[in-house]
Coordinates of C-alpha atoms in Angstrom, one line a residue:
X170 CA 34.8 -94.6 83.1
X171 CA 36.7 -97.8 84.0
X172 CA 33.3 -99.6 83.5
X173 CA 33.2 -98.6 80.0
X174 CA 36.8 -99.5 79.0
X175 CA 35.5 -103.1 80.4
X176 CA 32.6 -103.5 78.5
X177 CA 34.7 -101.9 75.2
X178 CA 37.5 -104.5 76.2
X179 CA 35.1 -107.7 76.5
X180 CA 33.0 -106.7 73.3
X181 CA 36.1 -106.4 71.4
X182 CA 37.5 -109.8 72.4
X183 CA 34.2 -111.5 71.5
X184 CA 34.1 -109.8 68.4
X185 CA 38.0 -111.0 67.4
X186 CA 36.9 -114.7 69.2
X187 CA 34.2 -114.4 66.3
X188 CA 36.2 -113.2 63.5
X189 CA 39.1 -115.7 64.4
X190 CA 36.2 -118.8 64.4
X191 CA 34.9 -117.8 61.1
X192 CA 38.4 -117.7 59.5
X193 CA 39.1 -121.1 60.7
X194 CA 36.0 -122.8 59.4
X195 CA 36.2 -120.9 56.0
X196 CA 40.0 -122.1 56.2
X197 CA 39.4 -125.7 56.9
X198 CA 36.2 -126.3 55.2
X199 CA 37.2 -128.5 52.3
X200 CA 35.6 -128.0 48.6
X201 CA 34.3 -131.1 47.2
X202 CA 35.6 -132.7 44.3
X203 CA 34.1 -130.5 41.1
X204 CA 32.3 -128.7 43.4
X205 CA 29.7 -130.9 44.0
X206 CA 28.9 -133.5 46.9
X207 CA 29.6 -137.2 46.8
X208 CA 31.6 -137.1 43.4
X209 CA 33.5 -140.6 43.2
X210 CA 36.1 -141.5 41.5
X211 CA 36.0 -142.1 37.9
X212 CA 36.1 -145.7 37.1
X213 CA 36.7 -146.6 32.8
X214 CA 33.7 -148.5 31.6
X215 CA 34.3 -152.3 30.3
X216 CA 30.9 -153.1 29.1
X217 CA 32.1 -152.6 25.6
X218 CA 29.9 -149.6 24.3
X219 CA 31.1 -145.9 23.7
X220 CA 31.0 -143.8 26.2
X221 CA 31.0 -139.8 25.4
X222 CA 32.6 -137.8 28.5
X223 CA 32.7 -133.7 28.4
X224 CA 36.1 -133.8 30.8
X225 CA 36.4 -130.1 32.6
X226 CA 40.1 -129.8 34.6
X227 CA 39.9 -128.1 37.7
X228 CA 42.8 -127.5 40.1
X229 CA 43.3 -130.8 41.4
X230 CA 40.6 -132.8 39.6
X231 CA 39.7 -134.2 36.1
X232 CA 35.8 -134.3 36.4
X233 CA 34.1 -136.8 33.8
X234 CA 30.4 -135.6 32.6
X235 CA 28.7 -138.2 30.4
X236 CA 27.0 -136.3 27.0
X237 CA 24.4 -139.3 26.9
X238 CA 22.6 -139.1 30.3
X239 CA 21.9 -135.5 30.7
X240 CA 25.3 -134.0 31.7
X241 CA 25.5 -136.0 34.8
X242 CA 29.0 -136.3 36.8
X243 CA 29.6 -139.7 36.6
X244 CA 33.3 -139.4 38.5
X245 CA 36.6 -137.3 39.1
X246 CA 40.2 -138.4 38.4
X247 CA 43.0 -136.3 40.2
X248 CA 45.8 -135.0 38.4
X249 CA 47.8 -137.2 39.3
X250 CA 45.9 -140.4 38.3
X251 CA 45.3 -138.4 34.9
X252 CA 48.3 -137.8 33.1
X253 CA 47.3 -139.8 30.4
X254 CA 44.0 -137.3 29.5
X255 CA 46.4 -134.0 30.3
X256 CA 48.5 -134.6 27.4
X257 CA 45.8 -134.2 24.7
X258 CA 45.1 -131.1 26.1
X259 CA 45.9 -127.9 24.2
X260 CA 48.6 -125.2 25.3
X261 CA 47.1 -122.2 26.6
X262 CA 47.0 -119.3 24.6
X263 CA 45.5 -115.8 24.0
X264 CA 45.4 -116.0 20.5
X265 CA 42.7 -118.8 19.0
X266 CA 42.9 -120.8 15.5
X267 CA 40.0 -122.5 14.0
X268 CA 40.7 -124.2 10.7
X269 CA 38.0 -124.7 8.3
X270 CA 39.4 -127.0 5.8
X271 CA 36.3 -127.0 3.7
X272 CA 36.0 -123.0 2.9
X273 CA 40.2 -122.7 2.9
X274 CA 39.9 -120.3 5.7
X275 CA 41.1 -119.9 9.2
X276 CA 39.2 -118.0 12.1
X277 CA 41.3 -116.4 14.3
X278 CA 40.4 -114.7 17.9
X279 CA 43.2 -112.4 19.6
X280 CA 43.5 -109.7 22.8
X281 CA 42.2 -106.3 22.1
X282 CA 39.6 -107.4 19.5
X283 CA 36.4 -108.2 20.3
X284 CA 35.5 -110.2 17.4
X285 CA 37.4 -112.2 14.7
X286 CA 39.3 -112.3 11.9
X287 CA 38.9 -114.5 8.7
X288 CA 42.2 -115.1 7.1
X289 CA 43.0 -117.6 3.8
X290 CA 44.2 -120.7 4.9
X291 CA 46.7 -120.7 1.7
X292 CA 48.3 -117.2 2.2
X293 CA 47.7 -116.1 6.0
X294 CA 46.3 -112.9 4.6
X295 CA 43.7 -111.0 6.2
X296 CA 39.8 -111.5 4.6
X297 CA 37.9 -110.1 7.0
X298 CA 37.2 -108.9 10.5
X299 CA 33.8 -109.5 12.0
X300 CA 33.0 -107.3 14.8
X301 CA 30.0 -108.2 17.2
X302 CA 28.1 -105.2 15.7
X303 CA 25.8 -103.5 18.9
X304 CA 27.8 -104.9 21.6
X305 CA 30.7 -102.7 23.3
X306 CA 33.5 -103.6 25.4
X307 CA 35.9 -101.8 27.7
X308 CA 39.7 -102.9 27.2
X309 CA 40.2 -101.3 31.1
X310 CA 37.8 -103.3 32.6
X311 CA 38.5 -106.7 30.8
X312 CA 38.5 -109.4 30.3
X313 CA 41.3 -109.7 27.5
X314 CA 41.1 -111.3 25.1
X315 CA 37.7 -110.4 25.0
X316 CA 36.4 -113.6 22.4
X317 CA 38.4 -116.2 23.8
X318 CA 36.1 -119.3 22.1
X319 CA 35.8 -120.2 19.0
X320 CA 34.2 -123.9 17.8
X321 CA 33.3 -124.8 14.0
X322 CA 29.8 -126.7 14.1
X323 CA 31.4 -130.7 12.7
X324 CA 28.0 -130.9 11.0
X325 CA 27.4 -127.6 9.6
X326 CA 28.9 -124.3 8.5
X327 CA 28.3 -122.8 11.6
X328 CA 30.7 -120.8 13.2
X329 CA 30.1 -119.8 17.6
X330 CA 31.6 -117.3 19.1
X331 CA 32.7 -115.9 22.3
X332 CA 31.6 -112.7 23.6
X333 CA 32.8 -112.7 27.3
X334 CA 32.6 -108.9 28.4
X335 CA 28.4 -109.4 27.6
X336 CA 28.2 -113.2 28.1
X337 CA 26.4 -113.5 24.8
X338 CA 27.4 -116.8 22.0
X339 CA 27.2 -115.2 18.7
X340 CA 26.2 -117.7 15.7
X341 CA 27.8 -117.1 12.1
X342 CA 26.8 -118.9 9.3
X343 CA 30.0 -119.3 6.9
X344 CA 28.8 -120.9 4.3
X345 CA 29.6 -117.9 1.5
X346 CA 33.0 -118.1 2.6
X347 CA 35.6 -116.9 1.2
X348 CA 33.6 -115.4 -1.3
X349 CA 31.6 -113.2 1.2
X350 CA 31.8 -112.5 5.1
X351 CA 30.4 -114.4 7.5
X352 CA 26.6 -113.8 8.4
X353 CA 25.5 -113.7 11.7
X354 CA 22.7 -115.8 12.8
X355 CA 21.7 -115.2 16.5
X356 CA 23.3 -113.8 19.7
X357 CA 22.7 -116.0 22.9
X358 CA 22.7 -114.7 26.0
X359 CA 24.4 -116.9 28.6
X360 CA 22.5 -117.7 32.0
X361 CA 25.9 -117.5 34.0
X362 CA 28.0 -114.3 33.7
X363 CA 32.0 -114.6 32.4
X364 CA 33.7 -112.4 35.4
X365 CA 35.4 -112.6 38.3
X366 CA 37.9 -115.5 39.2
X367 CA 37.3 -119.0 39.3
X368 CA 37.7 -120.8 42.3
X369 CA 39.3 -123.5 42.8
X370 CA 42.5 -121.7 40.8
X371 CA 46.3 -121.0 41.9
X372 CA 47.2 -119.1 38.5
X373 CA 45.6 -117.1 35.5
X374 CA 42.5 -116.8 37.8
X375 CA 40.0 -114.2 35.8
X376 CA 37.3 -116.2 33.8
X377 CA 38.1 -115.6 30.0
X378 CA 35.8 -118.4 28.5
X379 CA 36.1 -121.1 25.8
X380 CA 33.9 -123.4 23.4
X381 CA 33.6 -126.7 22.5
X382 CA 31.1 -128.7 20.2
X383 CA 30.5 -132.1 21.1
X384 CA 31.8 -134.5 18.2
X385 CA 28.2 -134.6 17.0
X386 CA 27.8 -131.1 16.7
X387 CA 24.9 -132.0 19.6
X388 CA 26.1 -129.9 22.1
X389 CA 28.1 -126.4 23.0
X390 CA 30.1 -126.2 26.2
X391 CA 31.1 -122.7 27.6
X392 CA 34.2 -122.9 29.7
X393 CA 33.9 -120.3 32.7
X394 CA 30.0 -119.6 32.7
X395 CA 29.2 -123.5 32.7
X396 CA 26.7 -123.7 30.6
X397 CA 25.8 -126.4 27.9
X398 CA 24.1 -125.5 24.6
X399 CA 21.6 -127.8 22.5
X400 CA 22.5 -126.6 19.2
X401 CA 19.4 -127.3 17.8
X402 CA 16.8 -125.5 19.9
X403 CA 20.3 -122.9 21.4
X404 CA 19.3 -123.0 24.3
X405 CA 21.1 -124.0 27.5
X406 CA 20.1 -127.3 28.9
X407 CA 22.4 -127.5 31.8
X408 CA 24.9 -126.1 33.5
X409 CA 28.2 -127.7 35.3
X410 CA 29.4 -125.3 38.3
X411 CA 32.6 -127.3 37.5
X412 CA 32.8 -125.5 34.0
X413 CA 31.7 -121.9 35.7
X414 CA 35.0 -122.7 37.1
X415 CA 37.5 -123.7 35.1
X416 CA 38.2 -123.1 30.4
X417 CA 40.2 -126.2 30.5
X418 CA 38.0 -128.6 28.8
X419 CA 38.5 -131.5 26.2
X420 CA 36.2 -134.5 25.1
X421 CA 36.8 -137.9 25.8
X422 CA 35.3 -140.9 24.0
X423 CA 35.7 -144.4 25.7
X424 CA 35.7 -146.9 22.6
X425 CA 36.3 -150.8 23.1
X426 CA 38.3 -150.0 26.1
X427 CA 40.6 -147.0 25.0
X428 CA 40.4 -143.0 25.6
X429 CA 39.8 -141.6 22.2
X430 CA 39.8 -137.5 21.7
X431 CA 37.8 -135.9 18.8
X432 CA 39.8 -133.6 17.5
X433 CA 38.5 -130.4 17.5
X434 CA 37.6 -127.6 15.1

């Protein structure tokens, strides 16, 4: 019997030895800058031309794709070296507005619908409410609010939509507005789900999403799946693992040696 308490004793010392090694690899081993290897830091370009930067803010990092060569990481700022970038940023918020200027209208996304509203820009009053008509959602299970992204196409009447509890872009054409409601176009179905946390993160952890267009209307960027939508064939064309991580996105356009930010719809 004594035998057997020996072997039970040494097996279970291994198996803490092993369980105490794992936590202190998984603890120490660093994650790179925007989670991905070798990422420099981001240096401002003086040769004079524009330069077009998709900028996604992570928990300790500002990480610079360039638009014009395929999405690639060109660099990483911290925080603390980007203050300068962090006050164009937006405040967070559950509830969405996306001025249209040209139809007098103003799209607005909030918790517990999934969908939007279309209210007149002159009176705030309530036009319509577009629900994503065959596609369900479950308030218990989240994530609320369940369309957080909203981006007006700069070139186009073209409204995309978030629809994070199916991971699905839904495309509006607004042109009849505010004569008539908004028509939808096509629903695209994203290659990275929007659930779970992201990670990096210290606060406000659960992936909710966000949208933005490029300036040129080129592009759509979906904050916590990562990917990056050509608007013209809508279809994704890449995807950032820092933007699966992170809804805190802005872009950044480097003009005769200043940071200039689009503003956007």
């Amino acid at each position: 019997m004594s035998r057997v308490w020996l072997r039970a004793a040494a097996l279970a010392l291994v198996v803490a030895g092993t369980i105490a090694g794992l936590t202190i690899y998984f603890s120490t081993e660093t994650v790179p800058r925007c989670l991905v290897s070798g990422a420099g830091t981001w240096r401002a370009p003086k040769d004079g031309k524009k330069h077009r930067y998709e900028v996604v803010v992570l928990k300790d990092d500002a990480c610079f794709f360039d638009m014009d060569r395929k999405q690639k990481l060109v660099g990483a700022l911290s925080l603390e070296q980007a203050g300068w970038l962090l006050a164009a940023l937006p405040p967070r918020s559950d509830t969405l507005h996306v001025t249209d200027q040209q139809h007098r209208v103003v799209y607005e996304t909030r918790r517990g619908l999934l969908g939007f509203r279309v209210l007149s820009l002159q009176t705030g009053r309530p036009l319509y409410v577009v629900h994503y008509v065959g596609f369900t959602w479950n308030p218990r299970f989240g994530p609320d609010p369940p369309s957080h992204g909203l981006s007006l196409a700069p070139d186009r009447p073209e409204l995309w939509a978030l629809d994070a509890p199916n991971s699905v872009l839904h495309l509006f054409d607004v042109s009849a507005l505010p004569g008539a409601a908004p028509v939808r176009l096509e629903d695209i179905r994203l290659s990275k789900p929007i659930s779970g946390d992201e990670s990096p993160c210290t606060s406000s952890c659960g992936r909710i999403g966000s949208l933005l267009h490029s300036s040129d209307g080129r592009f759509v960027y979906v904050g916590d799946s990562g990917d990056v939508v050509d608007t013209r064939t809508r279809e994704a064309v890449a995807n950032l693992e820092a933007l699966h991580n992170s809804r805190v996105q802005l872009e950044v356009d480097w003009v005769k040696g200043k940071a200039v930010f689009p503003r956007p719809s």
